């Protein structure tokens, strides 16, 4: 295990290392340009344009500017390190407000925010120094003439400089918060391949515009914050450095002090400068990291074995490597006949289609996992009391049968035996297992009453505390399963559930103890009484607006959370279907034919489950309107892309093979479905 | 090089072109029967006539609800705010300049100056790209593939790429979908569906139709099993992008993943991921816009024509482009050979067809379009006189639109007569083509509709088994199908199973013709 981890780290460094280096190098190289623009614009003088231009030319290579440039390079380096440390190809989507709050106070995020605040202050200091004028130093000679002897010049606190520094820190912190809230650490892969330069050029106008607008909002917030709390840092600085505010000047935490146009303008410029340089570093990292990587299909040398596509797909590499490998699979299946030929080739001694087996197995595994996840979610939704779905179990069965088809090396006899053995869906079994081990009493009522046994709930992790209880006695086999999707996304959500459980438990410690003693005698009475109490507690809690505000789960967010890693499935679908379609003419040994039934089975099952998902009451059938801003929200609409590419994938196979598909062994139900696809009626 | 002089003379007046058989176009009276062996091929294709009179005109042309309300004088600031919200900067300036208040003389003067400056700049822009001064309806009429977009009842036509189903956009902004296997004809109407310039069915999909409208692209999701004749507008996705209207051309990737849309006003063409409604603009300044798109059937390249004398060919993997300046005018239309290795295009102001060949696409040359150095002329369509029994007919001129059949054996072109000569008319010329081993373009014949009917739009059926099937929309509102029966050289499997019937009646005038090829 250890060695495998090392190997993967080497692979990660090999693939990602130069990308990170190049992106950092480019963002540092672009820094002088930004700095020069900043210097010119900050000293803008429209009345004397020639003087302005010559002055700004001179300012570019003063020692101050060069020192600031070096310092800013360090800042960019640190920002880039944070970008690299925090990136994710699968976004983490908080399902409730409390989860979001939890993410904000997570130590990792706190460090992120603190460092960004310090970096923001550094950038603001550089900006202040480069701006010159009244912003340049923290200590300035007092204008007041009250110092009696003119020989000793008193130094006073320059509040403008302090304001700029504090606004820099504030902007850095806000950037860090927005980074979290907007999921800026998510790496969205582009829908079309383009050269890096063109991608950068395309995003640049949006980046500048976004930074300008964002900076405007930040300046507003800074002003409000300084108006209310500005005296605290000022007093602190005065106390520690023995500098006092200039009594002749307006203090800045008043309305007249803040309405200084030059101050606002320079703060705004400083914000733009900060945001643009940081966003450029972020954008370049995104562009470099999501660039397609070319994995060899067949190793030319033995030491390359770990880097070839089938090996990577089958091992469990870091997610970004897996994403890049699947993207490469999609590209090779679409554009490269030579590499497709390698996929269909047989191993030299032995004549096994190792490459194809590895690739198809991994793709099918991905689809099967997704199917299982969706079935679980649908069952949860069904037990929430809105939709009943009797066919979920049956779906699971067909899923298992297709699973068996592959695992048994596509021998159909084995498949049949497996079907008969696996008449109960595996997910039902697994969810029942912990209950059996835990059950101290076999009374159904104790299971059903959600808050009566919080310990049980916690351990099983599947009971829904909100599920209404209707029947009097039920066997565990028909037990309702809770919405697992809430708990699946992050640790914080399960924390929320525990909190809820805990609060219930505290309300009735005595009752729950009493219940354990009495339930064998009078289950129905206890039960109704408990039910009443539970209803009371729930209504009591739901009336507290604050609690509901934090605990209410956003259905859209939880659906997004299920589909957050679906980009992988989309690529796998495209890659696999194109490979199968290409095999119609290019596969000389017929290696694809052996897997075709399993592929069709899996795709059709997935199609059925996805169709069902979109028929759930709370699932919207259309993607939400997206604004064409800099922040990428493509993870919110991945499920629609999955639905479309799944259909296209099946159609691609059916149109290529046409009537030949009638000879493929699939179940009668799937055969009917295939016929519909062949007639373009799906 | 092929020229019109080699063509057989057009059919006699009153006759209608019916089909091609044994290398000859057969014309005759309407409803003349097909040869028995082929009758069942066309039995279920709907032949339609949608005359202009049956279509209801718009009841209301105004989009906004403003005229429905009584005029009410508000304060200037409020009006300015409204104008800013509704129309933008220009509206704000107009509002201030036209204000009746007395006390704002300097502001009025300033906004008048600003407006004048705006107009001057836009007129400068317009003198560079004259098409920008057109209103959007005129612009669509100018760049549409339909011969008479503004006046004819049929504005756009599209066959479904896999089944016998087609969509027709009509003058009253509705779209009808006809299916050979079902009697229900869904009629699509939407608030935003105005001035439809193009239709495109999504490949590898049952029933998704993209519609290029005046202000946006609509994507209709139709249920192929539904019996409803009026799908609700909730079935339509709206794809809009600021500055990207009117949309005049659409092209789906042959693999069905992406949709391209083009507008003569926008210098960028948009690549849409339709399912998520995300778009990537492919910006390339120069040309002033994009008027016509054609995606090669193998998916490797895209032709993008601009309103000025330049067109571009993009390769569809890394999205780089090659720029092709033309000599006389803008590129009017173009079509790709089935393997994507050859592009035929025509230029406004010249009555010739150009050919441009591309290197074989292997996928390994990333970011190279791979076009040859120069385009060659493959057909000369300048005006030619034909001596017929009924007098002399003059045919020839610019090509307005072209279609190449999916097997690569027939090419149809709408030839517009020169506007000066009154007797020259718009006609469809059909060529026989062969793409490999050398490109050949041979004359086949002219197609003629009912008396007085001018061809409006052309499209080949995507999967006709016995050769090729050309659908022609006529200016009278008639949609007719002309089958070409032949044995495909490339896909012999698609050939008719029956042995060829003996040569047909004498109405076909078969002339021996010399073979001409490009080389």
Short mmCIF file of N, CA and C in Angstrom, two decimals, chain A residues 191-195 198 201-202 294 331 334-339 574 578 622-626 632-634 637-638 640-645 647-648 651-652 655 676 679-682, chain B residues 160 162-163 202 204-206 224-225 233-234 236-240 255-258 271-273 275-284 316-320 361-364 366-367:
data_model
loop_
_atom_site.label_atom_id
_atom_site.label_comp_id
_atom_site.label_asym_id
_atom_site.label_seq_id
_atom_site.Cartn_x
_atom_site.Cartn_y
_atom_site.Cartn_z
N UNK A 191 -15.35 22.34 -22.56
CA UNK A 191 -16.16 21.48 -23.42
C UNK A 191 -15.49 21.27 -24.77
N UNK A 192 -14.64 22.20 -25.19
CA UNK A 192 -13.87 21.95 -26.41
C UNK A 192 -12.40 22.10 -26.09
N UNK A 193 -11.58 21.41 -26.83
CA UNK A 193 -10.13 21.53 -26.65
C UNK A 193 -9.67 22.78 -27.39
N UNK A 194 -8.85 23.56 -26.72
CA UNK A 194 -8.29 24.74 -27.37
C UNK A 194 -6.89 24.92 -26.87
N UNK A 195 -6.11 25.68 -27.63
CA UNK A 195 -4.76 25.96 -27.15
C UNK A 195 -4.82 26.86 -25.93
N UNK A 198 -5.14 30.60 -26.42
CA UNK A 198 -6.46 31.04 -26.86
C UNK A 198 -7.45 31.01 -25.70
N UNK A 201 -6.70 34.00 -23.57
CA UNK A 201 -7.14 35.24 -24.21
C UNK A 201 -8.66 35.37 -24.15
N UNK A 202 -9.32 34.23 -24.30
CA UNK A 202 -10.79 34.25 -24.27
C UNK A 202 -11.30 34.66 -22.89
N UNK A 294 -1.49 13.23 -22.64
CA UNK A 294 -1.42 12.11 -23.56
C UNK A 294 -0.83 10.90 -22.83
N UNK A 331 -10.70 11.47 -25.89
CA UNK A 331 -10.06 12.08 -27.06
C UNK A 331 -9.53 11.04 -28.02
N UNK A 334 -12.09 9.44 -30.06
CA UNK A 334 -12.70 10.30 -31.06
C UNK A 334 -11.75 10.61 -32.22
N UNK A 335 -10.49 10.85 -31.91
CA UNK A 335 -9.63 11.44 -32.92
C UNK A 335 -8.52 10.54 -33.44
N UNK A 336 -8.17 9.48 -32.72
CA UNK A 336 -6.92 8.82 -33.06
C UNK A 336 -7.12 7.35 -33.45
N UNK A 337 -7.19 7.09 -34.73
CA UNK A 337 -7.35 5.69 -35.17
C UNK A 337 -6.17 4.82 -34.74
N UNK A 338 -4.98 5.41 -34.71
CA UNK A 338 -3.80 4.62 -34.36
C UNK A 338 -3.88 4.12 -32.94
N UNK A 339 -4.29 5.01 -32.04
CA UNK A 339 -4.36 4.62 -30.64
C UNK A 339 -5.57 3.72 -30.39
N UNK A 574 -18.68 8.68 -23.39
CA UNK A 574 -18.27 9.07 -24.74
C UNK A 574 -17.17 8.15 -25.25
N UNK A 578 -17.76 5.50 -28.33
CA UNK A 578 -17.02 5.73 -29.57
C UNK A 578 -16.12 4.55 -29.90
N UNK A 622 -34.85 21.11 -16.38
CA UNK A 622 -34.08 22.03 -17.22
C UNK A 622 -32.95 22.61 -16.41
N UNK A 623 -31.83 22.85 -17.04
CA UNK A 623 -30.73 23.47 -16.30
C UNK A 623 -31.09 24.90 -15.92
N UNK A 624 -30.61 25.34 -14.74
CA UNK A 624 -30.90 26.72 -14.35
C UNK A 624 -30.14 27.68 -15.25
N UNK A 625 -30.63 28.87 -15.34
CA UNK A 625 -29.97 29.88 -16.15
C UNK A 625 -28.59 30.16 -15.58
N UNK A 626 -27.59 30.13 -16.43
CA UNK A 626 -26.27 30.46 -15.94
C UNK A 626 -25.85 31.79 -16.54
N UNK A 632 -17.02 29.53 -12.75
CA UNK A 632 -17.60 28.42 -13.48
C UNK A 632 -18.59 27.68 -12.62
N UNK A 633 -19.80 27.55 -13.10
CA UNK A 633 -20.80 26.82 -12.33
C UNK A 633 -21.22 25.56 -13.07
N UNK A 634 -20.32 25.03 -13.89
CA UNK A 634 -20.73 23.91 -14.73
C UNK A 634 -21.04 22.67 -13.89
N UNK A 637 -24.72 21.72 -13.50
CA UNK A 637 -25.55 21.22 -14.59
C UNK A 637 -25.03 19.90 -15.14
N UNK A 638 -24.11 19.27 -14.40
CA UNK A 638 -23.51 18.05 -14.94
C UNK A 638 -24.54 16.96 -15.19
N UNK A 640 -27.47 17.13 -16.36
CA UNK A 640 -28.12 17.26 -17.66
C UNK A 640 -27.17 16.80 -18.77
N UNK A 641 -25.91 17.13 -18.60
CA UNK A 641 -24.93 16.67 -19.58
C UNK A 641 -24.86 15.15 -19.57
N UNK A 642 -24.96 14.57 -18.37
CA UNK A 642 -24.92 13.10 -18.29
C UNK A 642 -26.10 12.49 -19.03
N UNK A 643 -27.28 13.06 -18.80
CA UNK A 643 -28.46 12.51 -19.46
C UNK A 643 -28.30 12.56 -20.97
N UNK A 644 -27.83 13.71 -21.47
CA UNK A 644 -27.70 13.86 -22.92
C UNK A 644 -26.64 12.91 -23.47
N UNK A 645 -25.50 12.83 -22.79
CA UNK A 645 -24.44 12.01 -23.40
C UNK A 645 -24.74 10.52 -23.24
N UNK A 647 -27.76 9.21 -23.64
CA UNK A 647 -28.62 8.91 -24.78
C UNK A 647 -27.80 8.87 -26.06
N UNK A 648 -26.95 9.85 -26.22
CA UNK A 648 -26.13 9.89 -27.44
C UNK A 648 -25.26 8.64 -27.53
N UNK A 651 -27.39 5.74 -28.64
CA UNK A 651 -27.73 5.91 -30.05
C UNK A 651 -26.53 5.67 -30.95
N UNK A 652 -25.35 6.07 -30.45
CA UNK A 652 -24.16 5.87 -31.28
C UNK A 652 -23.94 4.38 -31.52
N UNK A 655 -26.98 3.02 -33.81
CA UNK A 655 -26.95 3.40 -35.22
C UNK A 655 -25.79 2.73 -35.94
N UNK A 676 -36.57 0.21 -29.39
CA UNK A 676 -37.02 1.59 -29.41
C UNK A 676 -35.89 2.52 -29.85
N UNK A 679 -35.43 2.33 -33.52
CA UNK A 679 -36.47 3.02 -34.29
C UNK A 679 -36.49 4.52 -34.01
N UNK A 680 -35.55 5.01 -33.24
CA UNK A 680 -35.48 6.43 -32.86
C UNK A 680 -36.77 6.88 -32.20
N UNK A 681 -37.16 6.12 -31.19
CA UNK A 681 -38.37 6.49 -30.48
C UNK A 681 -38.09 6.76 -29.02
N UNK A 682 -36.84 6.92 -28.64
CA UNK A 682 -36.51 7.06 -27.22
C UNK A 682 -36.45 8.53 -26.86
N UNK B 160 -34.56 14.98 -40.74
CA UNK B 160 -33.93 14.34 -39.59
C UNK B 160 -32.80 13.45 -40.10
N UNK B 162 -31.60 10.62 -39.31
CA UNK B 162 -31.65 9.16 -39.26
C UNK B 162 -33.00 8.58 -39.68
N UNK B 163 -34.05 9.36 -39.61
CA UNK B 163 -35.36 8.79 -39.92
C UNK B 163 -36.05 9.62 -40.99
N UNK B 202 -30.76 17.37 -34.19
CA UNK B 202 -29.58 16.85 -33.52
C UNK B 202 -29.31 15.44 -34.00
N UNK B 204 -27.78 11.61 -33.78
CA UNK B 204 -27.73 10.61 -32.71
C UNK B 204 -28.72 10.95 -31.60
N UNK B 205 -29.90 11.25 -32.01
CA UNK B 205 -30.91 11.64 -31.05
C UNK B 205 -32.26 11.44 -31.71
N UNK B 206 -33.28 11.20 -30.91
CA UNK B 206 -34.56 10.90 -31.52
C UNK B 206 -35.23 12.15 -32.06
N UNK B 224 -40.95 11.75 -29.49
CA UNK B 224 -41.35 11.11 -30.75
C UNK B 224 -42.59 10.23 -30.61
N UNK B 225 -42.91 9.82 -29.40
CA UNK B 225 -44.08 8.96 -29.24
C UNK B 225 -45.33 9.74 -28.87
N UNK B 233 -44.53 25.39 -25.01
CA UNK B 233 -43.26 26.08 -25.15
C UNK B 233 -42.31 25.71 -24.02
N UNK B 234 -42.79 24.96 -23.05
CA UNK B 234 -41.90 24.45 -22.02
C UNK B 234 -40.95 23.39 -22.54
N UNK B 236 -39.15 23.80 -25.03
CA UNK B 236 -38.07 24.46 -25.77
C UNK B 236 -37.06 25.08 -24.81
N UNK B 237 -35.82 24.83 -25.11
CA UNK B 237 -34.73 25.46 -24.37
C UNK B 237 -34.37 26.74 -25.11
N UNK B 238 -34.10 27.79 -24.40
CA UNK B 238 -33.72 29.04 -25.04
C UNK B 238 -32.22 29.25 -24.83
N UNK B 239 -31.48 29.34 -25.93
CA UNK B 239 -30.06 29.61 -25.84
C UNK B 239 -29.82 31.02 -26.36
N UNK B 240 -29.52 31.91 -25.47
CA UNK B 240 -29.29 33.29 -25.88
C UNK B 240 -27.95 33.77 -25.36
N UNK B 255 -21.37 14.16 -34.32
CA UNK B 255 -21.45 13.25 -33.19
C UNK B 255 -22.50 13.69 -32.19
N UNK B 256 -23.14 14.83 -32.43
CA UNK B 256 -24.27 15.23 -31.61
C UNK B 256 -23.94 15.91 -30.31
N UNK B 257 -22.66 16.19 -30.05
CA UNK B 257 -22.34 16.75 -28.74
C UNK B 257 -22.45 18.27 -28.67
N UNK B 258 -22.18 18.91 -29.79
CA UNK B 258 -22.13 20.36 -29.74
C UNK B 258 -22.98 20.97 -30.84
N UNK B 271 -19.98 27.93 -29.65
CA UNK B 271 -20.07 26.48 -29.51
C UNK B 271 -20.91 26.21 -28.28
N UNK B 272 -22.07 25.59 -28.48
CA UNK B 272 -22.99 25.36 -27.36
C UNK B 272 -22.89 23.92 -26.89
N UNK B 273 -22.83 23.77 -25.58
CA UNK B 273 -23.11 22.48 -24.98
C UNK B 273 -24.58 22.55 -24.60
N UNK B 275 -27.00 20.65 -23.56
CA UNK B 275 -27.63 20.08 -22.39
C UNK B 275 -27.42 20.95 -21.16
N UNK B 276 -26.25 21.61 -21.07
CA UNK B 276 -26.01 22.46 -19.90
C UNK B 276 -26.17 23.93 -20.22
N UNK B 277 -26.43 24.27 -21.48
CA UNK B 277 -26.61 25.65 -21.92
C UNK B 277 -25.36 26.50 -21.73
N UNK B 278 -24.23 25.87 -21.69
CA UNK B 278 -22.98 26.64 -21.64
C UNK B 278 -22.51 26.91 -23.05
N UNK B 279 -21.86 28.05 -23.26
CA UNK B 279 -21.33 28.28 -24.59
C UNK B 279 -19.91 28.82 -24.53
N UNK B 280 -19.15 28.51 -25.56
CA UNK B 280 -17.79 29.01 -25.69
C UNK B 280 -17.75 29.83 -26.97
N UNK B 281 -17.47 31.12 -26.88
CA UNK B 281 -17.36 31.90 -28.11
C UNK B 281 -16.02 31.67 -28.78
N UNK B 282 -16.06 31.41 -30.08
CA UNK B 282 -14.82 31.28 -30.84
C UNK B 282 -14.63 32.59 -31.59
N UNK B 283 -13.86 33.45 -30.99
CA UNK B 283 -13.72 34.80 -31.51
C UNK B 283 -12.68 34.82 -32.61
N UNK B 284 -13.01 35.46 -33.71
CA UNK B 284 -11.99 35.72 -34.71
C UNK B 284 -12.39 36.98 -35.42
N UNK B 316 -12.05 20.93 -36.18
CA UNK B 316 -12.93 20.82 -35.02
C UNK B 316 -12.30 20.08 -33.85
N UNK B 317 -10.99 19.94 -33.81
CA UNK B 317 -10.40 19.31 -32.63
C UNK B 317 -9.81 20.36 -31.69
N UNK B 318 -8.86 21.15 -32.21
CA UNK B 318 -8.28 22.20 -31.38
C UNK B 318 -8.86 23.57 -31.72
N UNK B 319 -9.75 23.61 -32.68
CA UNK B 319 -10.43 24.85 -33.07
C UNK B 319 -9.46 25.94 -33.49
N UNK B 320 -8.61 25.60 -34.45
CA UNK B 320 -7.84 26.64 -35.12
C UNK B 320 -8.44 26.78 -36.51
N UNK B 361 -7.88 13.19 -43.10
CA UNK B 361 -7.88 13.47 -41.67
C UNK B 361 -7.48 12.22 -40.91
N UNK B 362 -6.36 12.31 -40.19
CA UNK B 362 -5.95 11.14 -39.44
C UNK B 362 -6.00 11.37 -37.94
N UNK B 363 -6.26 12.59 -37.54
CA UNK B 363 -6.38 12.84 -36.12
C UNK B 363 -5.08 13.17 -35.44
N UNK B 364 -3.98 12.81 -36.04
CA UNK B 364 -2.72 13.03 -35.35
C UNK B 364 -2.18 14.43 -35.60
N UNK B 366 -2.60 17.69 -35.00
CA UNK B 366 -3.45 18.52 -34.17
C UNK B 366 -3.31 19.97 -34.58
N UNK B 367 -4.43 20.65 -34.65
CA UNK B 367 -4.39 22.07 -34.88
C UNK B 367 -3.99 22.47 -36.27
#
